[in-house]
Amino acid sequence: MSSNAADTERALALDPLGAYLAEQTDVVGTLTATRLAGGKSNLTFRVADEAGTAWVVRRPPLAGLTPSAHDMTREYRVTSALAGSGVPVAPAVALCEDESVIGAPFTVMGFVDGSVVRTADELAALSDADITACTGEMMRVLAALHAVDYAAAGLGDFGRPQGYLERQATRWLRQWEYVATGDLPDVETLGRLLLERIPASSAASIVHGDYRIDNVMLAPDDPGRIVAVVDWELSTLGDPLADVAMMCAYRHPALDSVLGFPAAWTQPRIPAPHDLAESYASATGSDLPHWDFHMGLAYLKIGVIAAGIAHRTKAGADAGEDHAAAAVPEYISLGLAALAGRG
């Protein structure tokens, strides 16, 4: 058995997974699995039976877990609720919270035929017109997500919009305590400034929490059509501008160090952050209130996410060299600049 096959078997336990899945839907024969490239958090696999029917299985990483960062129930619940909403998502099949099946909770979604533009090379294969259509569709879909009546969709208790921004700042500062990459006093400074500037009021919607080009799947024959938004593990109810600011903050080249490769989303052919923000504002009629605050908070989040990746690499959960740690102080510096009106 190859090392990749052994790792997949260790993560999924295909025989128990097949028995479980057969109780949820039709399964023919035994299962095979392939690890899908992508995020640095939950592990994602394409699983297929002998008839060629395929599903996507997601589970937490094998090591280096941090509190609340790998919430399988959250992903499953929001995608189930969004079915038929006009926000494209993969069909929900099953949520298993019984860790005795494969050693961890996991979700099963229907496999969606689409392409993901993750790297600079993959973006290079798209024309300028394709990129314009894709990013325009991304803004339309994000606006559609934020317009969903979350109470009517059964998500009235999915989060607590009141006090969301203060809890976000506090949560990510607390997360830093688990994953800190070293002594970095600017994190405390940024956190203090954010907590001093919490807006008195804000809008409320479903927020994705990690929205950028590599978390959407594009139709194979039409890069201007999104067939599924993926990676919902950070989703909740909160201020929709948190999504917009994260999307814009991810445009900084430091994301390449976080991901460990030249990312599609950092390339200059993608619209600049202020252009993306203005496109969203035009789609929704928003005037982007408290924008400096939202950008400062977004940079703090990404800095802590980078520290989390470094933490899991050190723990052996993520293979390869640790490039993410070097990005942490840069993102914290960007957050301080944003609050000073220089973002």
XYZ file of C-alpha atoms in Angstrom:
343
model
C 0.000 0.000 0.000
C 1.406 3.418 -0.964
C 1.892 6.077 1.699
C -0.947 8.135 0.168
C -3.276 5.119 0.217
C -2.294 4.368 3.795
C -2.961 7.963 4.827
C -6.355 7.872 3.129
C -7.269 4.604 4.811
C -6.162 5.986 8.174
C -8.318 9.090 7.651
C -11.426 7.353 6.302
C -11.498 3.629 7.270
C -13.200 2.753 3.987
C -14.923 -0.474 5.044
C -16.780 1.085 8.009
C -17.440 4.172 5.894
C -18.954 2.012 3.155
C -21.200 0.211 5.644
C -22.377 3.528 7.075
C -22.953 5.116 3.679
C -24.953 2.083 2.519
C -27.418 2.853 5.319
C -27.903 6.392 3.960
C -28.048 5.861 0.201
C -27.459 3.295 -2.549
C -23.874 2.020 -2.648
C -22.606 -0.561 -5.136
C -19.644 -2.684 -4.064
C -16.635 -1.344 -2.252
C -15.443 2.229 -2.037
C -12.303 3.895 -3.310
C -11.113 7.307 -2.170
C -8.850 10.077 -3.380
C -7.694 13.050 -1.313
C -8.779 16.303 -2.932
C -6.391 19.222 -2.920
C -7.553 22.277 -1.099
C -7.741 23.831 2.308
C -5.424 23.520 5.250
C -8.171 22.635 7.710
C -10.685 19.834 7.217
C -9.596 16.917 5.024
C -11.619 16.408 1.840
C -11.915 13.191 -0.175
C -13.698 12.053 -3.323
C -15.220 8.674 -2.548
C -16.713 6.473 -5.293
C -18.401 3.091 -5.444
C -18.007 0.423 -8.140
C -20.896 1.879 -10.172
C -19.117 5.227 -10.456
C -21.383 7.137 -8.081
C -19.273 9.664 -6.202
C -19.549 11.628 -2.981
C -17.369 14.097 -1.114
C -16.432 13.185 2.449
C -14.967 15.778 4.826
C -13.467 15.153 8.235
C -11.208 17.051 10.669
C -7.428 16.712 10.358
C -5.676 13.819 12.070
C -3.733 16.041 14.498
C -3.286 19.633 15.592
C -6.965 20.290 16.296
C -7.927 23.679 17.697
C -11.219 24.485 19.439
C -14.208 25.173 17.118
C -12.064 25.283 13.957
C -13.297 22.002 12.437
C -17.041 22.063 12.988
C -18.584 19.371 10.785
C -22.134 19.930 12.032
C -22.019 23.590 11.044
C -21.025 22.854 7.441
C -23.719 20.244 7.029
C -26.490 22.296 8.561
C -25.931 25.439 6.512
C -25.572 23.638 3.178
C -28.725 21.631 3.914
C -30.620 24.831 4.693
C -29.401 26.599 1.552
C -30.681 23.924 -0.831
C -33.081 25.637 -3.231
C -32.200 29.109 -1.957
C -30.486 30.300 -5.124
C -27.077 29.985 -3.454
C -25.362 27.053 -5.206
C -24.266 24.308 -2.783
C -23.491 20.601 -3.037
C -26.412 18.332 -2.073
C -26.227 17.204 1.563
C -26.276 13.412 2.037
C -25.315 12.635 5.628
C -23.759 13.940 8.818
C -22.139 11.363 11.090
C -21.227 12.529 14.586
C -20.431 9.003 15.783
C -16.637 8.995 15.972
C -16.532 5.202 16.202
C -17.260 4.875 12.459
C -14.035 6.352 11.055
C -12.457 7.880 14.152
C -13.916 11.378 13.756
C -17.180 13.113 12.830
C -17.651 13.581 9.084
C -20.012 14.849 6.421
C -21.028 13.324 3.101
C -22.099 15.536 0.215
C -23.044 14.738 -3.353
C -20.163 15.136 -5.799
C -20.505 18.245 -7.976
C -18.826 18.315 -11.381
C -16.943 21.575 -11.424
C -13.507 23.124 -11.478
C -11.684 25.021 -8.757
C -9.253 27.798 -9.633
C -6.745 27.538 -6.823
C -3.303 28.349 -8.181
C -1.776 31.125 -10.251
C -1.208 28.642 -13.085
C -4.876 27.639 -13.064
C -5.896 31.283 -13.196
C -3.526 31.822 -16.122
C -5.636 29.405 -18.166
C -8.599 31.816 -17.947
C -9.058 34.777 -20.254
C -9.570 38.283 -18.948
C -13.240 37.972 -19.916
C -13.485 34.706 -17.938
C -12.007 36.353 -14.845
C -14.344 39.321 -15.130
C -17.336 36.990 -15.457
C -16.147 34.804 -12.582
C -15.522 37.610 -10.107
C -18.773 39.293 -11.096
C -20.633 36.051 -10.420
C -18.830 35.725 -7.096
C -20.196 39.099 -6.035
C -23.689 38.153 -7.191
C -23.612 34.878 -5.238
C -22.224 36.551 -2.116
C -24.964 39.167 -2.304
C -27.533 36.371 -2.748
C -26.190 34.576 0.320
C -26.452 37.706 2.426
C -30.019 38.262 1.206
C -31.246 34.809 2.342
C -33.930 34.994 5.018
C -32.026 32.872 7.504
C -34.964 32.481 9.881
C -37.207 31.191 7.088
C -34.404 28.818 6.044
C -34.422 27.274 9.517
C -31.214 28.961 10.622
C -32.626 31.392 13.149
C -30.469 29.824 15.862
C -27.398 29.272 13.650
C -25.586 32.159 15.322
C -26.093 35.257 17.434
C -25.943 38.360 15.240
C -26.177 40.660 18.247
C -22.634 41.223 19.471
C -21.139 39.255 16.578
C -18.235 41.618 15.868
C -17.117 41.800 19.484
C -17.307 38.012 19.802
C -15.300 37.606 16.595
C -12.498 39.811 17.871
C -12.522 38.046 21.232
C -12.709 34.571 19.678
C -9.793 35.066 17.321
C -7.670 36.587 20.067
C -8.466 33.544 22.201
C -7.614 31.262 19.268
C -4.237 32.986 19.095
C -3.481 31.674 22.578
C -3.674 28.118 21.212
C -1.654 28.629 18.041
C 0.722 31.527 18.798
C 3.858 31.292 16.657
C 5.986 33.342 19.044
C 6.056 36.551 20.999
C 4.174 39.102 18.889
C 2.964 42.057 20.985
C 1.271 43.636 17.943
C -1.446 40.970 18.187
C -2.457 42.294 21.597
C -2.285 45.864 20.283
C -4.459 45.070 17.282
C -6.931 43.207 19.467
C -7.187 46.062 21.940
C -7.786 48.610 19.173
C -10.450 46.437 17.580
C -12.276 45.968 20.860
C -12.203 49.734 21.414
C -13.787 50.369 18.007
C -16.594 47.809 17.847
C -19.427 49.398 15.803
C -22.511 50.103 17.879
C -24.739 48.285 15.399
C -24.391 46.175 12.280
C -26.428 44.221 9.758
C -27.136 40.498 10.102
C -27.054 37.683 7.556
C -25.598 34.248 6.936
C -21.858 34.710 6.527
C -19.617 32.166 4.818
C -16.476 33.199 6.682
C -13.899 32.170 4.053
C -15.103 33.455 0.696
C -12.629 33.623 -2.197
C -12.173 32.089 -5.638
C -10.833 28.710 -4.486
C -13.882 28.157 -2.274
C -16.255 28.232 -5.225
C -16.620 25.598 -7.936
C -17.059 26.807 -11.497
C -19.002 25.098 -14.262
C -16.504 23.169 -16.442
C -17.744 24.894 -19.607
C -18.455 28.337 -18.129
C -16.133 30.065 -15.614
C -18.810 32.707 -15.180
C -21.201 30.235 -13.511
C -20.701 28.981 -9.951
C -22.048 25.467 -9.392
C -21.225 25.237 -5.670
C -19.839 27.320 -2.829
C -17.757 25.063 -0.574
C -15.881 25.103 2.769
C -18.580 26.383 5.147
C -16.881 25.420 8.408
C -16.588 29.072 9.546
C -20.145 30.016 8.592
C -22.524 31.606 11.097
C -24.937 34.510 11.454
C -23.208 37.861 11.602
C -22.312 41.056 9.819
C -22.214 40.481 6.039
C -19.337 42.951 5.677
C -17.164 40.458 7.554
C -17.374 38.247 4.449
C -16.557 41.102 2.111
C -13.584 42.247 4.184
C -12.140 38.720 4.419
C -12.465 38.329 0.666
C -10.604 41.598 0.158
C -7.942 40.907 2.804
C -7.159 37.562 1.163
C -6.082 39.471 -1.957
C -2.765 40.418 -0.296
C 0.288 38.482 -1.615
C 1.002 37.191 1.918
C -1.693 34.587 1.240
C 0.868 32.774 -0.935
C 2.952 32.107 2.179
C -0.108 30.910 4.088
C -1.090 28.448 1.379
C 2.460 27.511 0.395
C 2.056 28.256 -3.319
C 1.246 31.185 -5.658
C -2.496 31.522 -5.189
C -4.968 32.471 -7.892
C -6.639 35.011 -5.591
C -3.450 37.035 -5.050
C -2.752 37.573 -8.737
C -2.962 41.089 -10.231
C -5.480 39.968 -12.865
C -8.083 39.617 -10.105
C -9.800 42.948 -9.355
C -8.129 44.965 -6.608
C -9.649 44.800 -3.098
C -11.357 48.190 -3.352
C -12.854 47.209 -6.725
C -14.237 43.979 -5.263
C -15.702 45.908 -2.335
C -17.286 48.467 -4.636
C -18.705 45.696 -6.834
C -20.344 44.133 -3.783
C -21.598 47.541 -2.647
C -23.193 48.078 -6.058
C -24.830 44.640 -5.960
C -26.329 45.199 -2.512
C -26.729 48.940 -2.147
C -24.439 48.907 0.881
C -22.224 51.896 1.676
C -19.699 49.629 3.499
C -19.938 51.237 6.961
C -16.993 50.921 9.374
C -14.839 49.537 6.567
C -11.481 50.193 8.293
C -12.659 48.198 11.313
C -13.817 45.280 9.159
C -10.501 45.148 7.304
C -8.550 45.288 10.568
C -10.572 42.390 11.947
C -10.155 40.427 8.707
C -6.374 40.765 8.831
C -6.372 39.595 12.454
C -8.396 36.511 11.486
C -6.089 35.587 8.612
C -3.040 36.097 10.798
C -4.458 33.665 13.348
C -5.469 31.236 10.579
C -1.855 31.344 9.338
C -0.654 30.650 12.874
C -3.089 27.724 13.050
C -1.648 26.222 9.880
C 1.865 26.587 11.318
C 0.593 24.949 14.523
C -0.781 21.924 12.641
C 2.382 21.628 10.542
C 4.454 21.517 13.708
C 2.090 18.890 15.119
C 2.537 16.787 11.980
C -1.004 17.183 10.662
C 0.051 19.153 7.557
C 2.904 17.848 5.452
C 5.690 19.995 4.042
C 7.572 23.033 5.200
C 6.072 25.713 7.395
C 5.646 28.810 5.221
C 2.636 30.159 7.087
C 4.361 31.359 10.241
C 6.258 34.057 8.342
C 2.966 35.594 7.173
C 1.584 36.083 10.681
C 3.387 39.334 11.603
C 2.695 40.731 8.126
C -1.064 40.239 8.504
C -1.053 41.746 11.981
C 0.831 44.772 10.620
C -1.743 45.065 7.824
C -4.498 45.034 10.433
C -2.926 47.889 12.336
C -2.477 49.848 9.078
C -6.133 49.291 8.187
C -7.302 50.694 11.519
C -5.066 53.697 10.956
C -6.807 54.310 7.605
C -3.856 53.083 5.544
C -5.368 49.759 4.465
